[in-house]
Coordinates of C-alpha atoms in Angstrom, one line a residue:
X1 CA -21.4 -22.5 24.2
X2 CA -17.9 -21.5 22.9
X3 CA -17.4 -17.9 21.9
X4 CA -17.7 -17.2 18.1
X5 CA -14.5 -16.2 16.5
X6 CA -14.8 -13.6 13.8
X7 CA -12.2 -13.3 11.1
X8 CA -12.2 -10.4 8.7
X9 CA -10.7 -10.0 5.2
X10 CA -7.8 -7.6 5.4
X11 CA -8.7 -6.2 2.0
X12 CA -12.5 -5.6 2.1
X13 CA -12.9 -5.9 5.9
X14 CA -16.0 -8.1 5.5
X15 CA -16.5 -10.8 8.1
X16 CA -15.6 -14.2 6.8
X17 CA -18.2 -16.8 7.6
X18 CA -17.1 -20.2 8.9
X19 CA -18.0 -21.6 5.5
X20 CA -15.5 -19.3 3.8
X21 CA -12.3 -20.3 5.6
X22 CA -10.7 -23.2 7.4
X23 CA -9.8 -21.8 10.8
X24 CA -6.8 -24.1 11.3
X25 CA -5.4 -23.1 7.9
X26 CA -5.9 -19.4 8.5
X27 CA -4.4 -19.4 12.0
X28 CA -1.0 -20.3 10.5
X29 CA -1.1 -17.3 8.1
X30 CA -0.2 -13.7 9.1
X31 CA -3.3 -12.3 7.4
X32 CA -6.7 -13.3 6.1
X33 CA -8.2 -12.6 2.7
X34 CA -11.5 -13.8 1.2
X35 CA -11.4 -15.7 -2.0
X36 CA -13.3 -12.9 -3.8
X37 CA -10.7 -10.3 -3.0
X38 CA -7.9 -12.8 -3.8
X39 CA -9.4 -13.4 -7.3
X40 CA -9.9 -9.7 -7.9
X41 CA -6.3 -8.8 -7.0
X42 CA -5.0 -11.5 -9.2
X43 CA -7.1 -10.3 -12.1
X44 CA -5.6 -6.8 -11.7
X45 CA -2.1 -8.3 -11.9
X46 CA -1.4 -7.9 -8.2
X47 CA -0.1 -11.2 -6.9
X48 CA -0.9 -12.2 -3.4
X49 CA 0.9 -15.1 -1.7
X50 CA -0.3 -16.4 1.6
X51 CA 3.1 -16.3 3.1
X52 CA 3.5 -12.6 2.6
X53 CA 2.8 -10.4 5.6
X54 CA 0.3 -7.6 5.0
X55 CA 2.1 -4.3 5.7
X56 CA 0.3 -1.2 6.8
X57 CA 0.9 2.3 5.5
X58 CA 2.1 3.4 9.0
X59 CA 4.6 0.4 9.1
X60 CA 6.0 1.4 5.7
X61 CA 6.1 5.1 6.7
X62 CA 8.3 4.3 9.8
X63 CA 10.6 2.0 7.8
X64 CA 11.0 4.6 5.0
X65 CA 11.7 7.4 7.4
X66 CA 14.4 5.2 9.1
X67 CA 16.0 4.6 5.7
X68 CA 15.7 8.1 4.2
X69 CA 15.2 10.5 7.1
X70 CA 12.7 13.3 7.0
X71 CA 9.6 14.1 8.9
X72 CA 6.3 12.1 9.0
X73 CA 2.8 13.4 8.9
X74 CA 3.6 17.0 7.9
X75 CA 0.5 19.2 8.0
X76 CA -0.3 21.4 5.1
X77 CA -3.4 23.4 4.2
X78 CA -4.5 20.6 1.9
X79 CA -3.8 17.7 4.2
X80 CA -1.1 15.6 5.8
X81 CA 2.0 14.5 3.9
X82 CA 3.1 11.0 4.7
X83 CA 6.9 11.9 4.6
X84 CA 8.9 14.9 3.7
X85 CA 12.6 14.5 3.1
X86 CA 15.2 17.0 1.9
X87 CA 14.5 16.0 -1.7
X88 CA 11.0 14.6 -1.8
X89 CA 7.4 15.0 -0.8
X90 CA 6.3 11.4 -0.5
X91 CA 2.9 9.8 -0.5
X92 CA 2.8 6.2 0.7
X93 CA 0.2 3.9 -0.8
X94 CA -0.7 0.2 -1.1
X95 CA -0.5 -0.9 -4.7
X96 CA -4.2 -1.4 -4.9
X97 CA -4.6 2.3 -4.1
X98 CA -1.8 3.5 -6.4
X99 CA -4.0 6.1 -8.2
X100 CA -4.6 7.9 -5.0
X101 CA -0.9 8.7 -4.9
X102 CA -1.4 11.4 -7.5
X103 CA -2.6 13.7 -4.6
X104 CA 1.1 14.1 -3.9
X105 CA 1.1 16.8 -6.6
X106 CA -1.2 18.9 -4.5
X107 CA 0.9 18.3 -1.4
X108 CA 4.1 19.2 -3.3
X109 CA 2.7 22.7 -3.9
X110 CA 3.4 23.4 -0.2
X111 CA 7.1 22.5 -0.8
X112 CA 8.1 23.9 -4.2
X113 CA 11.8 23.0 -3.8
X114 CA 11.0 19.3 -3.3
X115 CA 9.9 16.7 -6.0
X116 CA 6.7 14.7 -5.7
X117 CA 7.1 10.9 -5.2
X118 CA 4.8 8.0 -4.6
X119 CA 6.2 5.0 -2.6
X120 CA 4.2 1.9 -3.2
X121 CA 4.0 -1.3 -1.1
X122 CA 2.3 -4.7 -1.4
X123 CA 2.5 -7.5 -4.0
X124 CA 2.4 -6.8 -7.7
X125 CA 3.5 -8.1 -11.1
X126 CA 6.2 -6.7 -13.4
X127 CA 3.5 -5.7 -15.9
X128 CA 1.6 -3.8 -13.3
X129 CA 4.9 -2.0 -12.2
X130 CA 5.6 -0.9 -15.8
X131 CA 2.1 0.5 -16.2
X132 CA 2.2 2.4 -12.9
X133 CA 5.7 3.8 -13.6
X134 CA 4.7 5.0 -17.1
X135 CA 1.6 6.7 -15.8
X136 CA 3.4 8.6 -13.0
X137 CA 6.2 9.5 -15.4
X138 CA 3.7 11.4 -17.5
X139 CA 2.7 13.3 -14.4
X140 CA 6.4 14.0 -13.4
X141 CA 5.9 12.0 -10.2
X142 CA 8.8 9.8 -9.1
X143 CA 7.9 6.2 -8.0
X144 CA 9.6 4.0 -5.6
X145 CA 8.7 0.4 -4.4
X146 CA 9.0 -1.3 -1.1
X147 CA 9.7 -4.6 -2.7
X148 CA 10.4 -6.2 -6.0
X149 CA 7.6 -7.8 -8.1
X150 CA 6.6 -11.4 -7.7

Protein backbone atom coordinates (compact mmCIF):
# COMPACT_ATOMS: atom_id res chain seq x y z
CA UNK A 1 0.00 0.00 0.00
CA UNK A 2 1.43 3.40 -0.96
CA UNK A 3 1.67 6.10 1.70
CA UNK A 4 -1.17 8.59 1.67
CA UNK A 5 -0.11 12.08 0.70
CA UNK A 6 -1.78 14.84 2.67
CA UNK A 7 -2.06 18.27 1.13
CA UNK A 8 -3.28 21.20 3.21
CA UNK A 9 -4.85 24.49 2.15
CA UNK A 10 -2.40 27.33 2.88
CA UNK A 11 -5.27 29.62 3.95
CA UNK A 12 -7.53 27.54 6.20
CA UNK A 13 -5.02 24.72 6.92
CA UNK A 14 -7.68 22.07 6.37
CA UNK A 15 -6.60 18.84 4.76
CA UNK A 16 -7.60 18.63 1.12
CA UNK A 17 -9.16 15.32 0.27
CA UNK A 18 -8.13 13.57 -2.97
CA UNK A 19 -11.52 14.57 -4.40
CA UNK A 20 -10.72 18.27 -3.91
CA UNK A 21 -7.50 18.47 -5.86
CA UNK A 22 -5.67 16.99 -8.79
CA UNK A 23 -2.28 15.93 -7.36
CA UNK A 24 -0.45 16.32 -10.67
CA UNK A 25 -1.83 19.85 -11.08
CA UNK A 26 -1.03 20.91 -7.51
CA UNK A 27 2.53 19.54 -7.58
CA UNK A 28 3.40 22.14 -10.20
CA UNK A 29 2.20 25.09 -8.05
CA UNK A 30 4.15 26.65 -5.16
CA UNK A 31 1.12 26.52 -2.85
CA UNK A 32 -2.23 24.84 -2.40
CA UNK A 33 -5.58 26.50 -1.72
CA UNK A 34 -8.99 24.92 -1.51
CA UNK A 35 -11.74 26.12 -3.81
CA UNK A 36 -13.79 27.42 -0.88
CA UNK A 37 -10.96 29.71 0.28
CA UNK A 38 -10.21 30.83 -3.27
CA UNK A 39 -13.87 31.80 -3.78
CA UNK A 40 -13.97 33.62 -0.45
CA UNK A 41 -10.80 35.62 -1.17
CA UNK A 42 -12.08 36.60 -4.60
CA UNK A 43 -15.41 37.77 -3.12
CA UNK A 44 -13.44 39.99 -0.71
CA UNK A 45 -11.61 41.57 -3.63
CA UNK A 46 -8.35 39.79 -2.89
CA UNK A 47 -7.15 38.25 -6.13
CA UNK A 48 -5.30 34.97 -5.96
CA UNK A 49 -3.41 33.64 -8.96
CA UNK A 50 -1.99 30.11 -8.90
CA UNK A 51 1.41 31.27 -10.15
CA UNK A 52 1.89 33.60 -7.16
CA UNK A 53 4.10 32.26 -4.39
CA UNK A 54 2.56 32.47 -0.95
CA UNK A 55 4.82 34.60 1.22
CA UNK A 56 5.06 34.25 4.96
CA UNK A 57 5.18 37.10 7.44
CA UNK A 58 8.71 36.13 8.45
CA UNK A 59 9.88 36.18 4.81
CA UNK A 60 8.46 39.68 4.37
CA UNK A 61 9.92 40.78 7.70
CA UNK A 62 13.44 39.77 6.60
CA UNK A 63 13.04 41.37 3.16
CA UNK A 64 11.70 44.62 4.62
CA UNK A 65 14.52 44.78 7.16
CA UNK A 66 17.10 44.30 4.40
CA UNK A 67 15.55 47.20 2.46
CA UNK A 68 14.88 49.62 5.32
CA UNK A 69 17.12 48.52 8.17
CA UNK A 70 15.91 48.44 11.75
CA UNK A 71 15.43 45.69 14.29
CA UNK A 72 13.03 42.75 14.04
CA UNK A 73 10.88 41.26 16.82
CA UNK A 74 11.40 44.06 19.32
CA UNK A 75 9.87 43.18 22.68
CA UNK A 76 7.58 45.65 24.44
CA UNK A 77 5.30 45.26 27.48
CA UNK A 78 2.38 44.80 25.07
CA UNK A 79 3.98 42.28 22.70
CA UNK A 80 6.54 41.93 19.93
CA UNK A 81 6.86 44.54 17.19
CA UNK A 82 7.62 43.05 13.77
CA UNK A 83 10.09 45.77 12.76
CA UNK A 84 11.30 49.04 14.32
CA UNK A 85 13.20 51.48 12.09
CA UNK A 86 14.50 55.00 12.83
CA UNK A 87 11.20 56.43 11.57
CA UNK A 88 8.53 53.72 12.00
CA UNK A 89 7.06 51.04 14.23
CA UNK A 90 5.94 48.49 11.62
CA UNK A 91 3.37 45.71 11.91
CA UNK A 92 3.53 43.24 8.99
CA UNK A 93 0.32 41.46 7.97
CA UNK A 94 -1.14 39.45 5.12
CA UNK A 95 -3.87 41.40 3.35
CA UNK A 96 -6.54 39.02 4.65
CA UNK A 97 -5.55 40.03 8.21
CA UNK A 98 -5.22 43.75 7.46
CA UNK A 99 -7.48 44.83 10.35
CA UNK A 100 -5.13 43.16 12.85
CA UNK A 101 -2.51 45.70 11.80
CA UNK A 102 -4.25 48.35 13.92
CA UNK A 103 -2.49 46.92 16.97
CA UNK A 104 0.53 48.88 15.74
CA UNK A 105 -1.06 51.85 17.56
CA UNK A 106 -0.54 50.03 20.87
CA UNK A 107 3.03 49.08 19.98
CA UNK A 108 3.81 52.66 18.92
CA UNK A 109 3.11 53.85 22.47
CA UNK A 110 6.45 52.26 23.44
CA UNK A 111 8.25 54.37 20.79
CA UNK A 112 6.62 57.84 20.87
CA UNK A 113 9.18 59.35 18.47
CA UNK A 114 8.29 56.85 15.73
CA UNK A 115 5.20 56.73 13.52
CA UNK A 116 2.94 53.65 13.31
CA UNK A 117 2.90 51.82 9.98
CA UNK A 118 1.30 48.67 8.62
CA UNK A 119 3.08 46.80 5.83
CA UNK A 120 0.77 44.46 3.89
CA UNK A 121 1.64 41.57 1.61
CA UNK A 122 -0.34 39.17 -0.57
CA UNK A 123 -2.63 39.63 -3.56
CA UNK A 124 -5.32 42.30 -3.63
CA UNK A 125 -7.34 44.52 -5.97
CA UNK A 126 -7.07 48.30 -6.42
CA UNK A 127 -10.48 48.80 -4.77
CA UNK A 128 -9.35 46.85 -1.73
CA UNK A 129 -6.18 48.94 -1.51
CA UNK A 130 -8.14 52.19 -1.59
CA UNK A 131 -10.47 51.02 1.17
CA UNK A 132 -7.58 49.90 3.41
CA UNK A 133 -5.59 53.10 2.87
CA UNK A 134 -8.61 55.29 3.65
CA UNK A 135 -9.34 53.33 6.83
CA UNK A 136 -5.78 53.51 8.14
CA UNK A 137 -5.52 57.20 7.15
CA UNK A 138 -8.38 57.94 9.56
CA UNK A 139 -6.36 56.23 12.31
CA UNK A 140 -3.14 58.09 11.37
CA UNK A 141 -1.42 54.84 10.45
CA UNK A 142 0.89 54.83 7.42
CA UNK A 143 0.41 51.93 5.01
CA UNK A 144 2.93 50.29 2.70
CA UNK A 145 2.52 47.36 0.32
CA UNK A 146 4.89 44.60 -0.66
CA UNK A 147 3.55 44.49 -4.21
CA UNK A 148 1.24 46.32 -6.58
CA UNK A 149 -2.43 45.25 -7.00
CA UNK A 150 -3.43 42.66 -9.58
